[in-house]
Amino acid sequence: ESMGAPSLSSFTLQLAPPDVMPYSVYYWLTQVDNKLWDGCAFIRNADHVLQASAQDMNGKSLHRRFKHLPYLTESLAFQEYSANYPHEKYTLGIAGRPGGPDFYVSLVNNTRAHGPGGQSSYDLREEADSCFAKIVSGIDVIKRMHTAPRKKDSFQGLVENIGIENIKILR
């Protein structure tokens, strides 16, 4: 099912202050500025997160494009976390260890689950997912995306991926 007209299917982010999350914001902005997320998709509709991945609508990997920036690796070089910018509802975090390129929108307060010591897979208790932005408009779009059918497995992948047409930097 279509998510509707572009004006009905977009949301706006406010990035974390550069003095709080400098590396994670730079990492993500560089990807956006190089249009790496254009044509990718949201692939997961879990109870606690909507996850975007370097895949297209059909599940084909687009990770190769994230490896072409000579000054930026595909994933974060280190975990960056600040207690001043926790994983509250409708914030964006970078998924994985050490993280990226996948990102997610928190659908609940994930400060405990994705903050320091929140995952059993962390090598160090103080490790946490990087939280780098919050949604400031278009939460209705996120709520609508969260109603999309998902697979009945532990990952809770979407039955049909939700495409990302483009991500733009508003100045």
Short mmCIF file of C-alpha atoms in Angstrom, two decimals:
data_model
loop_
_atom_site.label_atom_id
_atom_site.label_comp_id
_atom_site.label_asym_id
_atom_site.label_seq_id
_atom_site.Cartn_x
_atom_site.Cartn_y
_atom_site.Cartn_z
CA GLU A 1 0.00 0.00 0.00
CA SER A 2 1.31 3.41 -0.87
CA MET A 3 2.23 5.75 1.97
CA GLY A 4 0.50 8.57 0.05
CA ALA A 5 1.60 11.80 -1.58
CA PRO A 6 5.10 13.10 -0.74
CA SER A 7 3.69 15.80 1.54
CA LEU A 8 1.94 13.05 3.49
CA SER A 9 4.90 10.72 3.63
CA SER A 10 7.78 12.76 4.92
CA PHE A 11 9.14 13.68 8.30
CA THR A 12 11.67 16.22 9.52
CA LEU A 13 14.62 15.59 11.80
CA GLN A 14 16.61 17.83 14.05
CA LEU A 15 20.16 16.60 14.49
CA ALA A 16 21.85 16.34 17.85
CA PRO A 17 23.96 19.37 18.75
CA PRO A 18 27.46 19.04 17.27
CA ASP A 19 29.08 19.41 20.69
CA VAL A 20 27.05 16.44 22.00
CA MET A 21 27.29 13.90 19.13
CA PRO A 22 29.86 15.31 16.65
CA TYR A 23 31.07 12.10 15.04
CA SER A 24 27.68 10.40 14.61
CA VAL A 25 26.07 13.53 13.15
CA TYR A 26 28.98 14.01 10.73
CA TYR A 27 28.85 10.31 9.76
CA TRP A 28 25.14 10.46 8.92
CA LEU A 29 25.23 13.89 7.26
CA THR A 30 28.04 12.73 4.97
CA GLN A 31 25.91 9.77 3.88
CA VAL A 32 22.90 12.02 3.27
CA ASP A 33 24.94 14.66 1.44
CA ASN A 34 26.24 11.93 -0.90
CA LYS A 35 22.68 10.62 -1.43
CA LEU A 36 23.59 7.15 -0.16
CA TRP A 37 20.19 6.63 1.47
CA ASP A 38 18.21 7.57 -1.66
CA GLY A 39 16.51 4.40 -2.89
CA CYS A 40 17.11 2.46 0.32
CA ALA A 41 14.29 1.16 2.51
CA PHE A 42 12.87 0.60 5.95
CA ILE A 43 13.01 -3.17 6.46
CA ARG A 44 11.97 -3.75 10.07
CA ASN A 45 8.82 -2.91 12.01
CA ALA A 46 9.57 -4.18 15.50
CA ASP A 47 7.61 -3.26 18.59
CA HIS A 48 10.33 -0.83 19.66
CA VAL A 49 11.95 0.40 16.39
CA LEU A 50 11.45 1.02 12.67
CA GLN A 51 14.77 0.15 11.02
CA ALA A 52 16.15 1.47 7.73
CA SER A 53 18.82 -0.52 5.92
CA ALA A 54 21.17 -0.25 2.95
CA GLN A 55 18.76 -2.37 0.89
CA ASP A 56 16.34 -1.48 -1.85
CA MET A 57 12.59 -2.13 -1.86
CA ASN A 58 13.19 -5.71 -3.02
CA GLY A 59 15.81 -6.49 -0.38
CA LYS A 60 18.83 -6.18 -2.70
CA SER A 61 21.90 -5.02 -0.80
CA LEU A 62 23.10 -1.49 -1.46
CA HIS A 63 25.97 -1.67 1.05
CA ARG A 64 28.53 -1.26 -1.75
CA ARG A 65 27.59 2.40 -2.21
CA PHE A 66 28.37 3.08 1.47
CA LYS A 67 31.95 1.88 0.96
CA HIS A 68 32.86 4.41 -1.73
CA LEU A 69 33.61 7.42 0.45
CA PRO A 70 37.39 7.46 0.97
CA TYR A 71 37.23 9.39 4.24
CA LEU A 72 34.27 7.56 5.81
CA THR A 73 33.91 3.87 6.55
CA GLU A 74 30.68 1.94 6.12
CA SER A 75 30.23 1.64 9.87
CA LEU A 76 31.15 3.87 12.77
CA ALA A 77 34.77 3.59 13.88
CA PHE A 78 33.63 3.72 17.52
CA GLN A 79 30.49 3.89 19.62
CA GLU A 80 29.57 7.47 20.48
CA TYR A 81 26.96 8.01 23.18
CA SER A 82 25.93 10.93 25.35
CA ALA A 83 23.59 10.79 28.32
CA ASN A 84 22.57 14.29 27.18
CA TYR A 85 21.00 12.78 24.03
CA PRO A 86 19.31 9.50 25.06
CA HIS A 87 17.20 7.13 22.95
CA GLU A 88 13.84 8.68 23.75
CA LYS A 89 10.70 8.04 21.72
CA TYR A 90 11.03 9.30 18.10
CA THR A 91 14.80 9.68 18.17
CA LEU A 92 17.12 8.08 15.61
CA GLY A 93 19.90 5.69 16.49
CA ILE A 94 22.61 3.93 14.51
CA ALA A 95 22.12 0.16 14.56
CA GLY A 96 24.76 -2.52 15.00
CA ARG A 97 28.24 -3.01 16.39
CA PRO A 98 30.00 -0.68 16.16
CA GLY A 99 27.13 0.75 14.16
CA GLY A 100 25.92 1.59 10.70
CA PRO A 101 25.01 2.14 8.11
CA ASP A 102 21.55 0.96 9.29
CA PHE A 103 19.61 3.36 11.49
CA TYR A 104 16.36 3.15 13.39
CA VAL A 105 13.56 5.30 14.74
CA SER A 106 12.75 4.55 18.38
CA LEU A 107 9.02 3.93 18.75
CA VAL A 108 9.27 3.84 22.54
CA ASN A 109 11.76 5.20 25.04
CA ASN A 110 14.75 2.93 24.28
CA THR A 111 17.18 4.65 26.66
CA ARG A 112 17.55 1.50 28.73
CA ALA A 113 17.56 -1.01 25.85
CA HIS A 114 19.91 0.90 23.54
CA GLY A 115 21.79 2.97 26.09
CA PRO A 116 24.84 1.88 28.10
CA GLY A 117 24.72 -1.80 29.01
CA GLY A 118 21.37 -2.28 27.33
CA GLN A 119 22.29 -5.14 24.98
CA SER A 120 23.88 -8.44 25.95
CA SER A 121 25.87 -8.32 22.69
CA TYR A 122 27.88 -5.28 23.84
CA ASP A 123 31.56 -6.03 24.45
CA LEU A 124 31.78 -3.38 27.15
CA ARG A 125 29.04 -2.50 29.62
CA GLU A 126 29.33 1.22 28.79
CA GLU A 127 28.77 0.65 25.04
CA ALA A 128 25.57 2.06 23.60
CA ASP A 129 24.04 2.77 20.22
CA SER A 130 24.69 6.28 18.92
CA CYS A 131 21.58 8.49 19.08
CA PHE A 132 21.94 11.35 16.61
CA ALA A 133 18.59 12.98 15.77
CA LYS A 134 14.97 13.40 16.77
CA ILE A 135 11.82 13.73 14.70
CA VAL A 136 10.35 17.23 14.98
CA SER A 137 7.49 16.90 12.48
CA GLY A 138 5.78 14.08 10.65
CA ILE A 139 5.32 11.73 13.60
CA ASP A 140 1.99 10.74 12.01
CA VAL A 141 3.99 9.23 9.12
CA ILE A 142 6.05 7.14 11.55
CA LYS A 143 2.87 5.98 13.28
CA ARG A 144 1.40 5.00 9.91
CA MET A 145 4.58 3.13 8.92
CA HIS A 146 4.35 1.23 12.21
CA THR A 147 0.97 -0.17 11.14
CA ALA A 148 2.52 -1.87 8.07
CA PRO A 149 2.33 -5.69 8.12
CA ARG A 150 5.38 -7.47 9.47
CA LYS A 151 6.69 -10.99 9.34
CA LYS A 152 5.93 -13.27 12.24
CA ASP A 153 9.52 -13.88 13.30
CA SER A 154 11.78 -12.52 16.02
CA PHE A 155 13.26 -9.82 13.73
CA GLN A 156 9.78 -8.51 12.82
CA GLY A 157 10.83 -7.58 9.28
CA LEU A 158 8.34 -5.77 7.08
CA VAL A 159 6.30 -7.93 4.70
CA GLU A 160 6.95 -5.22 2.10
CA ASN A 161 9.83 -2.81 2.59
CA ILE A 162 8.97 0.90 2.78
CA GLY A 163 11.12 2.87 0.36
CA ILE A 164 13.18 5.95 1.09
CA GLU A 165 12.85 8.14 -2.00
CA ASN A 166 15.40 10.64 -0.73
CA ILE A 167 16.74 12.36 2.33
CA LYS A 168 17.45 16.07 2.05
CA ILE A 169 19.45 18.44 4.22
CA LEU A 170 17.43 21.56 5.01
CA ARG A 171 19.61 24.55 5.74
#
